[in-house]
PDB file of C-alpha atoms and ligand atoms in Angstrom:
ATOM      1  CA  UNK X   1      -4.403 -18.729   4.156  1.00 52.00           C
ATOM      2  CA  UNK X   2      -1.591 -17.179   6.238  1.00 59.00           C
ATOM      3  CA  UNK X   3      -3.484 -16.272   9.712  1.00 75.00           C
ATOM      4  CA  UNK X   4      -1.894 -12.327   9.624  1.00 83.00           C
ATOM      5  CA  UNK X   5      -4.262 -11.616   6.464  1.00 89.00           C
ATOM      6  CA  UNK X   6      -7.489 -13.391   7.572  1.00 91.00           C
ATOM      7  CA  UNK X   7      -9.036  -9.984   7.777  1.00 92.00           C
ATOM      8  CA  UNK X   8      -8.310  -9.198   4.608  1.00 94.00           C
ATOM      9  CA  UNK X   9      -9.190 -11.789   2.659  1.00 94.00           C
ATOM     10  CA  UNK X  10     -12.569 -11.401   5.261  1.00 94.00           C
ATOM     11  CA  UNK X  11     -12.716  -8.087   3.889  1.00 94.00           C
ATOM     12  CA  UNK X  12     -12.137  -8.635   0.004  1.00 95.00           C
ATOM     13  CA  UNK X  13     -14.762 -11.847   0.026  1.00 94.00           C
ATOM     14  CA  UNK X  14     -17.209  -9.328   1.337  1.00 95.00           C
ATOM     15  CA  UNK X  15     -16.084  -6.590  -1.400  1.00 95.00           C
ATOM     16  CA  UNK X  16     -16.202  -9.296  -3.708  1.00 95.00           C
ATOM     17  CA  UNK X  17     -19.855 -10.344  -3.260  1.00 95.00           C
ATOM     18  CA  UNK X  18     -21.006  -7.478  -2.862  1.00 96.00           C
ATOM     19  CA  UNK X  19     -19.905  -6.891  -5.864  1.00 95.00           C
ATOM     20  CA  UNK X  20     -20.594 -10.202  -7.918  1.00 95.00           C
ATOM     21  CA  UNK X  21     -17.189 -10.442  -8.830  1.00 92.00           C
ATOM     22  CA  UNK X  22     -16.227 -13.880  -9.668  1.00 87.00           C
ATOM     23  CA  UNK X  23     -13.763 -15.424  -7.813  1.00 82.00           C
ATOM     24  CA  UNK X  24     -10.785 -16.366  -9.958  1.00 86.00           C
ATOM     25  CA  UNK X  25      -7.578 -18.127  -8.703  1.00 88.00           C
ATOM     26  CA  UNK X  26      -5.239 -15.835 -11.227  1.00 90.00           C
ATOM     27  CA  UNK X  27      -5.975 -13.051  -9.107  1.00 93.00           C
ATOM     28  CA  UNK X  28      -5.947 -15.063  -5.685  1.00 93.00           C
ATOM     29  CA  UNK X  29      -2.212 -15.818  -6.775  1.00 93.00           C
ATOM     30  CA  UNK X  30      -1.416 -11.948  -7.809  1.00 95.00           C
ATOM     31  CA  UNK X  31      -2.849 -11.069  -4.041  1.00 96.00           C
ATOM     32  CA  UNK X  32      -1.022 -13.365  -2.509  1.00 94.00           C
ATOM     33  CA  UNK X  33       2.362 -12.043  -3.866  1.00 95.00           C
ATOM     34  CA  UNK X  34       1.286  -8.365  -3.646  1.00 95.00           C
ATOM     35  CA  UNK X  35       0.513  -9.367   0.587  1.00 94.00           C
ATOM     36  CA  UNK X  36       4.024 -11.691   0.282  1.00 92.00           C
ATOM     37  CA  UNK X  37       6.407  -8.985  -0.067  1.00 91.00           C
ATOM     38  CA  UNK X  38       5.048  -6.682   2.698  1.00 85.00           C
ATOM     39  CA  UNK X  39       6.265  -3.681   0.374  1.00 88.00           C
ATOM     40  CA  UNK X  40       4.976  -0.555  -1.684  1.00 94.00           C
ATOM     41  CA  UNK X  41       5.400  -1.650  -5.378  1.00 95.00           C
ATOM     42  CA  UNK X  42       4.710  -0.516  -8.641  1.00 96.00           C
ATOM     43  CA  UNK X  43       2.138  -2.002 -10.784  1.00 97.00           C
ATOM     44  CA  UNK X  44       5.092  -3.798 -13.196  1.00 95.00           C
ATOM     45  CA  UNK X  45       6.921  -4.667  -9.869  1.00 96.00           C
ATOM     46  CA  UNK X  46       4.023  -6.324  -8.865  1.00 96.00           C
ATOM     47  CA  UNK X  47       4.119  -7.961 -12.775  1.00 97.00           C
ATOM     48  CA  UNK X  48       8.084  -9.232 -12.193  1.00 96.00           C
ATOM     49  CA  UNK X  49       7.362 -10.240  -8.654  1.00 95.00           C
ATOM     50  CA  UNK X  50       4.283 -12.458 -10.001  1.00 95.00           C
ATOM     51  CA  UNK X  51       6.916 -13.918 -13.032  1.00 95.00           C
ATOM     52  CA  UNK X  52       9.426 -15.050 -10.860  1.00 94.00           C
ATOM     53  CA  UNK X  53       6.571 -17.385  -9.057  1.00 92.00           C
ATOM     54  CA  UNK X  54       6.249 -18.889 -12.738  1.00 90.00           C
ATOM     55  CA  UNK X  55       2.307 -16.901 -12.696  1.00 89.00           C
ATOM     56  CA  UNK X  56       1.964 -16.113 -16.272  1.00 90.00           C
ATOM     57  CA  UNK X  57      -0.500 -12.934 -16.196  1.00 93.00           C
ATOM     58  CA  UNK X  58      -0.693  -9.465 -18.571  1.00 94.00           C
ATOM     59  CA  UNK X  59       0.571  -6.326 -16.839  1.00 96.00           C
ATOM     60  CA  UNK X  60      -3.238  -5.329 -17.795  1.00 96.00           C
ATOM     61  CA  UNK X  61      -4.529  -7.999 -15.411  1.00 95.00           C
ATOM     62  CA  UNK X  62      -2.348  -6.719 -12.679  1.00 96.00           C
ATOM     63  CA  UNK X  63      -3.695  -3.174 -12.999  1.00 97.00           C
ATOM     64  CA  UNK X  64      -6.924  -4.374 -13.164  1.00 95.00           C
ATOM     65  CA  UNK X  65      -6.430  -6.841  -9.928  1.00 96.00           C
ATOM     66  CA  UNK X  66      -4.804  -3.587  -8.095  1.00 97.00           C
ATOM     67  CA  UNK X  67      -7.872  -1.418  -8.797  1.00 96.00           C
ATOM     68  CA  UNK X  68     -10.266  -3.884  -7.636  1.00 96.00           C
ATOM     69  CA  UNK X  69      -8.503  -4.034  -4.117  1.00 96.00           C
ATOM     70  CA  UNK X  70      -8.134  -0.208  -4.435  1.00 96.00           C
ATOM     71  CA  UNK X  71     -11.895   0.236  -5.089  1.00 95.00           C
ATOM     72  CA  UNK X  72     -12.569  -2.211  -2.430  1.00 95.00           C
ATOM     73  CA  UNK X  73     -10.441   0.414  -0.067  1.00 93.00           C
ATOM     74  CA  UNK X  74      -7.633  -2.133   0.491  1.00 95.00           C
ATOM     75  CA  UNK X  75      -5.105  -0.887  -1.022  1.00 95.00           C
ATOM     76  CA  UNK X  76      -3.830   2.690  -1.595  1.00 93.00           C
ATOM     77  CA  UNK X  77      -1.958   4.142  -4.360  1.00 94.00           C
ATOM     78  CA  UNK X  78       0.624   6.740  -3.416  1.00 93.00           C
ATOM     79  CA  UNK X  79       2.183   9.468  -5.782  1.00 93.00           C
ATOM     80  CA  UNK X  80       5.186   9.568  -4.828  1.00 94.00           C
ATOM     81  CA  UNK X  81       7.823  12.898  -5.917  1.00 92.00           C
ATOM     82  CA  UNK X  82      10.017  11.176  -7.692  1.00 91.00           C
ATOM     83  CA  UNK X  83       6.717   9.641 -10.102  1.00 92.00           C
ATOM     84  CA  UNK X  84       6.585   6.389  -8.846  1.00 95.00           C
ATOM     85  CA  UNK X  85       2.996   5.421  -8.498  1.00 95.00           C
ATOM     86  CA  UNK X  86       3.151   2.998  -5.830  1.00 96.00           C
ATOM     87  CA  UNK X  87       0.609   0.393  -3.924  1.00 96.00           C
ATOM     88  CA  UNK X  88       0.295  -0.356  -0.144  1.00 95.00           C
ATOM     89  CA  UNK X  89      -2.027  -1.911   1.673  1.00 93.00           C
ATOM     90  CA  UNK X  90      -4.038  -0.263   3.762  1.00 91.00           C
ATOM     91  CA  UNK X  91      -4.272  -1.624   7.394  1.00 85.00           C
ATOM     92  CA  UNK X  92      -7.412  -0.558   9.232  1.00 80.00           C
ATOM     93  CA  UNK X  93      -6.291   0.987  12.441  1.00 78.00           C
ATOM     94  CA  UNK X  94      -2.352   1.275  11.337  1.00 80.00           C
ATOM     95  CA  UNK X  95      -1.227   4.071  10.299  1.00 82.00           C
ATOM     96  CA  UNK X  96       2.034   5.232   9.042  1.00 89.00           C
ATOM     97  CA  UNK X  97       3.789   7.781   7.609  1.00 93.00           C
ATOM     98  CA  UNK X  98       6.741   6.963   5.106  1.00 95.00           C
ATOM     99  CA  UNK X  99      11.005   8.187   4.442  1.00 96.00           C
ATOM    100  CA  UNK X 100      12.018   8.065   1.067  1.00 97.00           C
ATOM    101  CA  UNK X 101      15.722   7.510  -0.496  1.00 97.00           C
ATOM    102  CA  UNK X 102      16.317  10.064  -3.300  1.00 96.00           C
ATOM    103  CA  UNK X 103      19.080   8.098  -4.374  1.00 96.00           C
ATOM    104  CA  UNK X 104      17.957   4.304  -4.549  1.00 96.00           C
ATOM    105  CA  UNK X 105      13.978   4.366  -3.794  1.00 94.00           C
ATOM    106  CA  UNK X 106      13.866   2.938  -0.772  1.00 95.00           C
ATOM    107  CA  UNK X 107      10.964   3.108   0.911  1.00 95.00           C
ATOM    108  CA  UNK X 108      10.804   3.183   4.999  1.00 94.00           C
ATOM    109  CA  UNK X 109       8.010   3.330   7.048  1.00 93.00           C
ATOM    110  CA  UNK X 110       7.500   4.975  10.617  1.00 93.00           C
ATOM    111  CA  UNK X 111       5.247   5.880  12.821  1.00 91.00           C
ATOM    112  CA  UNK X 112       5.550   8.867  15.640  1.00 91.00           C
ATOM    113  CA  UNK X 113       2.990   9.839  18.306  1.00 90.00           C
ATOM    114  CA  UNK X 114       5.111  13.607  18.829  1.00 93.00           C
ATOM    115  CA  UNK X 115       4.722  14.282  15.188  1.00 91.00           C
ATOM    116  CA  UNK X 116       0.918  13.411  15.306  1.00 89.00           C
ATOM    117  CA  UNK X 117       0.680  15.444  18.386  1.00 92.00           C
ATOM    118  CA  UNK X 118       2.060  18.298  17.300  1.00 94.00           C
ATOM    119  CA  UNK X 119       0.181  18.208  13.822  1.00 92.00           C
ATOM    120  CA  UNK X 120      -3.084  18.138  15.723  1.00 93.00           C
ATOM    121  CA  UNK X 121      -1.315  21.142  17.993  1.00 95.00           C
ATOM    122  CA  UNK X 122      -0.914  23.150  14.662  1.00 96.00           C
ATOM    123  CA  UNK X 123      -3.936  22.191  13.100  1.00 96.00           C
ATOM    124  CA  UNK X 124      -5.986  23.344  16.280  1.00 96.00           C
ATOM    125  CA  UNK X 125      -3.962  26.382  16.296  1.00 97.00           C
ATOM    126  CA  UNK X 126      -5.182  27.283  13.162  1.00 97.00           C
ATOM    127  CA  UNK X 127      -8.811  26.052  13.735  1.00 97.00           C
ATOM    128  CA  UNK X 128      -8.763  23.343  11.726  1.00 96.00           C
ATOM    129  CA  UNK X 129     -10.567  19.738  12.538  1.00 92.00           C
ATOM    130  CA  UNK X 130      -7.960  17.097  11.592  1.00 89.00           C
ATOM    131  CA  UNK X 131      -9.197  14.904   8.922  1.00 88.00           C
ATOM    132  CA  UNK X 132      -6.224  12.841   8.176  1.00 84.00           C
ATOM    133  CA  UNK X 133      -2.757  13.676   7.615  1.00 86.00           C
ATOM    134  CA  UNK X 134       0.036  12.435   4.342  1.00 87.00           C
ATOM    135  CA  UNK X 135       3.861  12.683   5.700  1.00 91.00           C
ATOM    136  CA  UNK X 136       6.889  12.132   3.091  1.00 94.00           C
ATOM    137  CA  UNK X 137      10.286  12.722   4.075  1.00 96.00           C
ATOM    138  CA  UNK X 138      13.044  12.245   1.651  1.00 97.00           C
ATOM    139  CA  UNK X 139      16.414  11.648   2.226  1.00 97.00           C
ATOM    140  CA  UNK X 140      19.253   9.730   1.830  1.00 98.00           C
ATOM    141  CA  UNK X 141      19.415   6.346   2.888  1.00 97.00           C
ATOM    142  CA  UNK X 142      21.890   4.485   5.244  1.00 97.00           C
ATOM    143  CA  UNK X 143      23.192   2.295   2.457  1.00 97.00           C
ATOM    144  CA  UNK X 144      23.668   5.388  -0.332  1.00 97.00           C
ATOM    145  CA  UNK X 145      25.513   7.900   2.301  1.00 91.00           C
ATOM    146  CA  UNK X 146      28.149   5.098   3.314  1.00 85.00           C
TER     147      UNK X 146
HETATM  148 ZN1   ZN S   1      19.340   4.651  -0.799  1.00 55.71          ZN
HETATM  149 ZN1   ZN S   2       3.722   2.349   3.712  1.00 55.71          ZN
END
């Protein structure tokens, strides 16, 4: 177990008997690579990424792994405008907002104290309670504009 998701894998063992779910070692693998590549990826991204380790699941098992860890509140699944559906994990504490390449998908992430303090600025102006907030720049990417 890689030390940086220990409170993860706290949190999904909980979710998971809670739950009764049985622990199977097919989906232990397909978490492992989903936490491996640090990145927001399609469900059949997720399915190539688990090939290439020589993991020999269904695209329906990956879907199914992905909502159990989004039921369990671990991972979110984004709409994004140009229709990908992608998955991130979802880091108690951490949030971030995200910059998005129209041209090659890239996906960025930041994070910016003004821009949350002027949203709350706005949102106060207008009497609203902040609840949470969704940010999605897009733009074109170092790389594409060279
Ligand atoms: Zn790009
Ligand atoms: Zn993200």
């Amino acid at each position: 177990m890689i030390e940086e998701y220990k409170w993860f894998w706290e949190a999904f063992d909980q979710y998971a008997q809670k739950n009764h779910l049985k622990n199977t070692s097919q989906r232990k693998l397909i978490i492992d690579c989903f936490l491996d590549s640090k990145a927001h990826l399609e469900a059949d991204e997720l399915y190539n990424l688990v090939k290439t380790r020589g993991i020999n699941v269904g695209l329906a098992t990956i879907y199914r792994t992905l909502n159990t860890l989004k039921a369990a509140g671990l991972v979110q699944l984004r709409l994004l405008d140009d229709n990908r559906n992608v998955y991130e994990l979802v880091e108690p504490g951490f949030h971030h907002d995200h910059i998005i390449c129209t041209q090659c998908g890239r996906i960025d992430e930041f994070s910016s104290s003004e821009i949350k303090k002027y949203q709350l600025k706005v949102a106060g102006n207008l009497g609203y309670f902040v609840k949470y907030h969704k940010l999605e720049i897009y733009g074109v990417c170092p790389a594409c504009h060279k």
